[in-house]
Short mmCIF file of C-alpha atoms in Angstrom, two decimals:
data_model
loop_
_atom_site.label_atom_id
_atom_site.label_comp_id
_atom_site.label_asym_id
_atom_site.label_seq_id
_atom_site.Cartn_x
_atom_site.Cartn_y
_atom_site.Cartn_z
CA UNK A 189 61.27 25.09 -16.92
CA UNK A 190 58.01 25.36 -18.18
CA UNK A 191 57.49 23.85 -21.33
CA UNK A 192 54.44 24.23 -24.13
CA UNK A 193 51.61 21.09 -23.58
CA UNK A 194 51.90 18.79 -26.35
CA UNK A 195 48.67 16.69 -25.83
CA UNK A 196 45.41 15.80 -27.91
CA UNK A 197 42.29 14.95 -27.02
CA UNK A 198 42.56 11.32 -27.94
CA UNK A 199 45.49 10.78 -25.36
CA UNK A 200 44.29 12.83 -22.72
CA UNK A 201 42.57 10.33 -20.21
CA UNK A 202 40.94 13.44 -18.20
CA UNK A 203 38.63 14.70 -21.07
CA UNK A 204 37.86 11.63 -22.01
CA UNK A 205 36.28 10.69 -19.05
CA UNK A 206 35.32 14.06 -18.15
CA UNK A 207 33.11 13.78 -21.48
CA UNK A 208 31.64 10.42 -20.20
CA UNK A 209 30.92 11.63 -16.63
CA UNK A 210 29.01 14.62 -18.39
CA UNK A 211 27.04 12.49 -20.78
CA UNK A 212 26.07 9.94 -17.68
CA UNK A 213 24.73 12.98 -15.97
CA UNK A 214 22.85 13.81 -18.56
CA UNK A 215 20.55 11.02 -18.90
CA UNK A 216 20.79 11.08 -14.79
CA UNK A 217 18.05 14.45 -14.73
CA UNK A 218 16.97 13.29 -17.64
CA UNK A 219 15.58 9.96 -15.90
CA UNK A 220 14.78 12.31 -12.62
CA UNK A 221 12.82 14.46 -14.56
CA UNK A 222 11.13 11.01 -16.43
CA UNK A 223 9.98 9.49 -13.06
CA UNK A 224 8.55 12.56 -11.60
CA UNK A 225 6.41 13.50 -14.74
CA UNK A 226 5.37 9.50 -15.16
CA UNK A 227 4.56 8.97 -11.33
CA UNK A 228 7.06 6.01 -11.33
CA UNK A 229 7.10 4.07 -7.76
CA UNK A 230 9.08 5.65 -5.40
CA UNK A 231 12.93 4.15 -6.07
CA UNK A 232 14.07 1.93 -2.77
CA UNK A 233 17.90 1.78 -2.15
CA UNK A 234 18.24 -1.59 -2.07
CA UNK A 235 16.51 -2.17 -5.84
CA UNK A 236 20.03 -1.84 -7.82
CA UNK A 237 19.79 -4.27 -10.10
CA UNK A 238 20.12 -2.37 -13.89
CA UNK A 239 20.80 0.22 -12.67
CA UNK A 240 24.18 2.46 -13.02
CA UNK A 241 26.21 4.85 -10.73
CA UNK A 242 28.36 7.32 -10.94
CA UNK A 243 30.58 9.28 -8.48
CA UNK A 244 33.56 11.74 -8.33
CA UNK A 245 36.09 12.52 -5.40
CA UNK A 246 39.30 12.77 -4.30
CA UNK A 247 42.52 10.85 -2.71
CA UNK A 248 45.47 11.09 -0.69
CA UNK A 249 48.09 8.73 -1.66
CA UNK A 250 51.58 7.19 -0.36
CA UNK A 251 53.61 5.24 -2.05
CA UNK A 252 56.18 2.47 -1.45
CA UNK A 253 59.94 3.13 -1.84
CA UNK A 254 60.91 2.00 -5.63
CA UNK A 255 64.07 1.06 -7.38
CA UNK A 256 63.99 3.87 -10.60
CA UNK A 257 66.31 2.51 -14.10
CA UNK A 258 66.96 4.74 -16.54
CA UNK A 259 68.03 3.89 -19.82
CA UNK A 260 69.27 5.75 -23.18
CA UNK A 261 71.91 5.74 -25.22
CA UNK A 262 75.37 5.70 -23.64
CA UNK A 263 73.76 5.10 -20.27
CA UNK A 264 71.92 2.21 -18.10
CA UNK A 265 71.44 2.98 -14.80
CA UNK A 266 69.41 2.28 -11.24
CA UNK A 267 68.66 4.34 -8.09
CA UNK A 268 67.63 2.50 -5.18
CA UNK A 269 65.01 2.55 -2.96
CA UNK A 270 63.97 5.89 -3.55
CA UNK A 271 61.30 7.59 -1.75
CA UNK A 272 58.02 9.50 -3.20
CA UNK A 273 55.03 11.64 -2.20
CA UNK A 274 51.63 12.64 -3.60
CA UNK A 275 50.92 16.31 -4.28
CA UNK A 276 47.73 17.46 -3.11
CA UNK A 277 46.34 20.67 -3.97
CA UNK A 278 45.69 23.14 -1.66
CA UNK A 279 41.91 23.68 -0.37
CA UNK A 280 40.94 26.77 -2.84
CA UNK A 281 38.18 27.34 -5.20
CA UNK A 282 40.01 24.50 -7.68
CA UNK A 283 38.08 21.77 -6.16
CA UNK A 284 34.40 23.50 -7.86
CA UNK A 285 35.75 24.83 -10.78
CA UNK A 286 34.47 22.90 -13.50
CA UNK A 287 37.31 24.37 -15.92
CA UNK A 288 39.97 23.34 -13.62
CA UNK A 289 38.58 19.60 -12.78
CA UNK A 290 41.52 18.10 -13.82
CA UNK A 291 44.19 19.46 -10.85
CA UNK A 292 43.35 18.19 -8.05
CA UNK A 293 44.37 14.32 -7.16
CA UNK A 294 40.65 12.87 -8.34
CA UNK A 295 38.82 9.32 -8.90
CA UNK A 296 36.06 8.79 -11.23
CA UNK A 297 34.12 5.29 -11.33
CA UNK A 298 30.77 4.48 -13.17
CA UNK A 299 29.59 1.04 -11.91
CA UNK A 300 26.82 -1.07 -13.47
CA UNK A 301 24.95 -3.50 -11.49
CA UNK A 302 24.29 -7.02 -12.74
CA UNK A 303 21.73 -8.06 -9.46
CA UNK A 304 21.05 -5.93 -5.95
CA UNK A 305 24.87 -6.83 -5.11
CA UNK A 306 27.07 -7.79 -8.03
CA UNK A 307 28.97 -4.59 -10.09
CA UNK A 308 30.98 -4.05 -12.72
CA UNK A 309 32.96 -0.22 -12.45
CA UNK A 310 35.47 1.28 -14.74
CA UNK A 311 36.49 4.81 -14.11
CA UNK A 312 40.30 6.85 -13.52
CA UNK A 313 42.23 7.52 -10.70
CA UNK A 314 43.91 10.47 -11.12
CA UNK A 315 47.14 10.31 -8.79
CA UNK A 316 50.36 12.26 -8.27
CA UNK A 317 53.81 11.09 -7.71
CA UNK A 318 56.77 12.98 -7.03
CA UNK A 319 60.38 11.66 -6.34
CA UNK A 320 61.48 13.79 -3.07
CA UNK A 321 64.32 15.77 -3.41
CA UNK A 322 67.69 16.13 -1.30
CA UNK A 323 67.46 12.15 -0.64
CA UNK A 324 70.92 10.21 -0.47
CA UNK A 325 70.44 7.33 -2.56
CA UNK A 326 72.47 3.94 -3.82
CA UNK A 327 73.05 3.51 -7.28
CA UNK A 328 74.71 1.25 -9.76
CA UNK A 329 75.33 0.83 -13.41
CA UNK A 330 77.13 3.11 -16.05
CA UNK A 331 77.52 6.39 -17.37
CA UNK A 332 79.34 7.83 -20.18
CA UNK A 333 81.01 10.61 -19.51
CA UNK A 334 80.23 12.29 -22.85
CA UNK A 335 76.28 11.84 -21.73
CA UNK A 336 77.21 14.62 -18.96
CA UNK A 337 79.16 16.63 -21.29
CA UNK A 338 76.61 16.85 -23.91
CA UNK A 339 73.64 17.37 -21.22
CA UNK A 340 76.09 20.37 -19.55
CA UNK A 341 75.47 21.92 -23.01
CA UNK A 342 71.95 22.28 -22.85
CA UNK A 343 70.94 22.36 -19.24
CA UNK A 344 67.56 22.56 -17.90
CA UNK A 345 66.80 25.90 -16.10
CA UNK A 346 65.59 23.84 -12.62
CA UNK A 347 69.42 22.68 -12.84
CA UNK A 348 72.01 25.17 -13.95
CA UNK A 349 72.19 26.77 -10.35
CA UNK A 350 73.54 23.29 -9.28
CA UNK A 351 75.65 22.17 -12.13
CA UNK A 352 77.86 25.05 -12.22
CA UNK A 353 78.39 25.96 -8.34
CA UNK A 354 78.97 22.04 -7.57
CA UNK A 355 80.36 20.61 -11.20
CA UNK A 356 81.60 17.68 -8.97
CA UNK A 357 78.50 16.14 -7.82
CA UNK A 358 76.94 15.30 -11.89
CA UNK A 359 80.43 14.27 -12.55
CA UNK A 360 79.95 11.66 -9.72
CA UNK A 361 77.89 10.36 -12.34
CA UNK A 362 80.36 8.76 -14.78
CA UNK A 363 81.42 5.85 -15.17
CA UNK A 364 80.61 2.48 -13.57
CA UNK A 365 79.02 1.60 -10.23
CA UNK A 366 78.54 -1.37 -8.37
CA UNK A 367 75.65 -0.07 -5.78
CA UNK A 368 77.84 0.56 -2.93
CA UNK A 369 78.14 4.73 -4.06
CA UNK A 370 75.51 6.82 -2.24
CA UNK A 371 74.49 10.16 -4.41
CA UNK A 372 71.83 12.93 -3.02
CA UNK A 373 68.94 13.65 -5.61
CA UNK A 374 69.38 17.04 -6.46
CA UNK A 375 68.08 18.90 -9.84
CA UNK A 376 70.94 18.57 -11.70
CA UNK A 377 70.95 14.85 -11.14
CA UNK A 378 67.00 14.11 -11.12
CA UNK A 379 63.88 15.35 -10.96
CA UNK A 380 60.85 12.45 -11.47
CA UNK A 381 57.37 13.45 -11.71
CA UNK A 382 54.09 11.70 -12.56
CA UNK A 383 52.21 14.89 -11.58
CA UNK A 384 49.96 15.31 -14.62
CA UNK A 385 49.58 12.17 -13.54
CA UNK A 386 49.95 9.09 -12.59
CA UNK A 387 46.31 7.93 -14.22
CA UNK A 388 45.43 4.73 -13.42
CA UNK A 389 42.37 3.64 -15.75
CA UNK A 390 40.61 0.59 -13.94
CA UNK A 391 38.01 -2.00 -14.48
CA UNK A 392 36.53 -3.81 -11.39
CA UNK A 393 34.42 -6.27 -10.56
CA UNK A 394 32.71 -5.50 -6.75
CA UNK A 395 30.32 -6.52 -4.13
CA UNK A 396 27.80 -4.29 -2.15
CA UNK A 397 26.82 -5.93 1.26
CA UNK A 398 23.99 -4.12 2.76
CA UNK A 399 24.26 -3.38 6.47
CA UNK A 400 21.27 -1.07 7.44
CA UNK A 401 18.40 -0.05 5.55
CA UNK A 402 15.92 2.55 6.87
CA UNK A 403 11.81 1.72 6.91
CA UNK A 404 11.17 4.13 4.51
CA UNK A 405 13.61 2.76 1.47
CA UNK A 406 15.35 5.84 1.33
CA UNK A 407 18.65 5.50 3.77
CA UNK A 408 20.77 3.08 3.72
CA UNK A 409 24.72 1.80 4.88
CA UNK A 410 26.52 -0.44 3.01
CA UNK A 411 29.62 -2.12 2.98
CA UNK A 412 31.92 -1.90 -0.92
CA UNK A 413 34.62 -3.97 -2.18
CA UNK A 414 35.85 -4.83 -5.77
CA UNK A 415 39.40 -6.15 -7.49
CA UNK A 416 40.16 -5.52 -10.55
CA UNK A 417 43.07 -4.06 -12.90
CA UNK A 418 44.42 -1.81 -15.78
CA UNK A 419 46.48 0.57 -17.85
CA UNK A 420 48.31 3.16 -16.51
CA UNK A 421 48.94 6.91 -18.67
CA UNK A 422 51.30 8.64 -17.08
CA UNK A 423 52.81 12.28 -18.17
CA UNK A 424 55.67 12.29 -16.76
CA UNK A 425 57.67 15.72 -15.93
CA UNK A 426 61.94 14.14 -16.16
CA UNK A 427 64.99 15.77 -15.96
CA UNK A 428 68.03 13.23 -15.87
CA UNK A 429 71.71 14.39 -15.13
CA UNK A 430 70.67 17.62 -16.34
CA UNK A 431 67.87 17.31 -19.44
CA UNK A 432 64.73 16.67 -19.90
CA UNK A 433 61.32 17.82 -20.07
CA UNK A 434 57.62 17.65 -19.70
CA UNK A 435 56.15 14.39 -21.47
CA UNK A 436 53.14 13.81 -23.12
CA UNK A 437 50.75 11.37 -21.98
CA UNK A 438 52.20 7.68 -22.50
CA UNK A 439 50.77 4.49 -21.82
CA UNK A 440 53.38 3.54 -19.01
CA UNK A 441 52.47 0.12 -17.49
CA UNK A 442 50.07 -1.67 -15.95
CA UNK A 443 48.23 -1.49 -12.46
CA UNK A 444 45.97 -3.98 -10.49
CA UNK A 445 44.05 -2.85 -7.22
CA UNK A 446 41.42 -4.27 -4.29
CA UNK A 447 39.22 -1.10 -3.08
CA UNK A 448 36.98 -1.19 0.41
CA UNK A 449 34.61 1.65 1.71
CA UNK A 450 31.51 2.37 3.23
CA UNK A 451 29.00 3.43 1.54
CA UNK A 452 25.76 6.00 3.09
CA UNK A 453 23.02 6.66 0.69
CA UNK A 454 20.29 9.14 1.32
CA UNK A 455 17.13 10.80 -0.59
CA UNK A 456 16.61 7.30 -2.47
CA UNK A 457 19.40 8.25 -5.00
CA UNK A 458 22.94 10.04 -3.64
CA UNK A 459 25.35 8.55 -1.66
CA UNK A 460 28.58 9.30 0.22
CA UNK A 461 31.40 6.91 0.40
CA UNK A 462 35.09 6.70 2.20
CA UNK A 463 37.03 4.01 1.15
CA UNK A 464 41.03 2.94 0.73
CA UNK A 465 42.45 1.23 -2.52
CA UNK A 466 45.57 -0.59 -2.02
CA UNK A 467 47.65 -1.98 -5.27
CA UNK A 468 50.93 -2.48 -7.11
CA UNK A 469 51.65 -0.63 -9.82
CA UNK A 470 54.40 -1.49 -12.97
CA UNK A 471 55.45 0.93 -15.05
CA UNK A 472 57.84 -0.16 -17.94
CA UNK A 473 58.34 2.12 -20.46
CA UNK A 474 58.32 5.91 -19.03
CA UNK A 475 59.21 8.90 -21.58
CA UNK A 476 62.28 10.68 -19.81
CA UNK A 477 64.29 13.20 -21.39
CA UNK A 478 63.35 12.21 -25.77
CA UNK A 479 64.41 10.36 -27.96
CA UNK A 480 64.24 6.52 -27.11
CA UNK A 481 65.40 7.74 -23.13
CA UNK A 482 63.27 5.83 -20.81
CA UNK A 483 62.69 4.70 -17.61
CA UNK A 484 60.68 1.82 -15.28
CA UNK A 485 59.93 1.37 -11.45
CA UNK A 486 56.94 -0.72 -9.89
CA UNK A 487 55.90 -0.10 -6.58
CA UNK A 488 52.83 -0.37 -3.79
CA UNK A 489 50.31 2.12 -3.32
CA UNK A 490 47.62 2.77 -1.12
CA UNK A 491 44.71 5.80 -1.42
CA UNK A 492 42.35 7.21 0.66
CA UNK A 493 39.24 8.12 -1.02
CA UNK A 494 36.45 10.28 -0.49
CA UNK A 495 33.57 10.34 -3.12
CA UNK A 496 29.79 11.27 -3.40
CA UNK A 497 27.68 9.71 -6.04
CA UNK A 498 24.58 9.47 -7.73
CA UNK A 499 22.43 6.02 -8.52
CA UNK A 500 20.32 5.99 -12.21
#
């Protein structure tokens, strides 16, 4: 079902850094345009000290299997080891579209550095996470059987196809459990999605090791790495035993990350970098289906990332 967006600026992590990334640019040609009309020496790669960067691209991501509790009143339960996927978007125009920036899975990082090597960066990954449906899955805890009743009222559209040609397999639901019960994740038992996203907002502190510079200061290769941590906003798109809905953004938990690429640069200020970020990410207090409904999971990820940049 497709429900009404309930955000505001102030919560939404992608204009907010949308409106940064816009204003960095900004003083980017505005410095380009300074150096040409002064006659400024000609910039050499490998002079980054003060000076800032800032690059956009994309990821792939895969996720480790993750134990999923749900909580709310009259219930407390945990599905086991369930298994997730990104959600790429398909290759189409989204990917320039300025007005539609936000869909694809994306990473934004500004990076400040303190001497030719040393950075600070803060910026977003913008990831997607989707629980896979038709899985069999363990699962223990307890159930009220008035929680299905009352959810069997008000269904959600994704899950009244399944509720009323196989009433059995929600009742399964009620209850207790002990872990040894295996249940398949269909939509009138669960649908779990951090697809709008899973946001991870990061601050690192990196290295830049230099591996090849050309004679001419313009070229270079270089080798990346920084650790570092953060908050994760999630909106997260629930429907549990039945009800739910589309979330607003929601500070969810916590992530913390170590990121490795290589790094070309070219024409004395752009540069092209593939790298992979692997981390573990804890998410505590996830909006489900309203009210004081919630859920938590931590579990691994890993990205690969493909970015082009500009140096100030």
């Amino acid at each position: 079902m497709s429900l009404e967006r309930k955000t505001s600026f102030f919560w939404a992590p992608n204009s907010i850094l949308f409106f940064v990334f816009f204003i960095g640019f900004f003083f980017v040609f505005g410095s380009v345009s300074a150096e040409e009309e002064g006659g400024a020496a000609p910039y050499h790669v490998g002079n980054r000290k003060g000076k800032w960067t800032l690059q956009w691209g994309y990821n792939r991501s895969n996720y480790t299997q993750s134990d999923i509790n749900f909580r709310g009143p009259g219930y407390h339960y945990t599905y086991k080891s369930v298994d997730a996927k990104d959600k790429p978007e398909r290759v189409s125009a989204v990917y320039i579209d300025p007005t539609k920036f936000e869909i694809p899975q994306y990473n934004l990082k500004a990076s400040y550095f303190f001497s030719d090597h040393f950075f600070l960066a803060f910026g977003q990954d913008h990831m997607k996470y989707v629980v896979t449906q038709g899985q069999p899955v363990a699962y223990s805890g307890y159930v009220d059987p008035l929680v299905i009743q009352k959810n069997n009222l008000h269904p959600a559209i994704e899950s009244i196809a399944f509720q009323y040609l196989f009433p059995g397999h929600i009742a399964q639901m009620a209850g207790y459990h002990g872990g040894e019960e295996v249940i398949t994740l269909t939509p009138d038992i669960l649908k779990f999605e951090h697809t709008d996203g899973l946001n991870f907002l990061f601050l690192d502190a990196g290295y830049l090791i230099p591996l090849w510079t050309a004679a001419n200061g313009e070229s270079a290769l270089s080798w990346v790495s920084s650790v570092g941590g953060g908050m994760v906003v999630c909106r997260t798109d629930a429907r549990v035993m039945g009800k739910g809905q589309n979330n607003n953004f929601h500070i969810s938990g916590y992530g913390v990350s170590a990121y490795t690429a290589g790094r070309y640069e070219f024409m004395k200020t752009y540069f092209l970098e593939l790298g992979a970020k692997a981390g573990y990410i804890d998410l505590t207090d996830i909006l489900t289906s309203g009210g004081s409904n919630r859920a938590s999971q931590n579990f691994g990820f890993i990205e690969l990332v493909f970015s082009g940049g500009i140096a100030i």
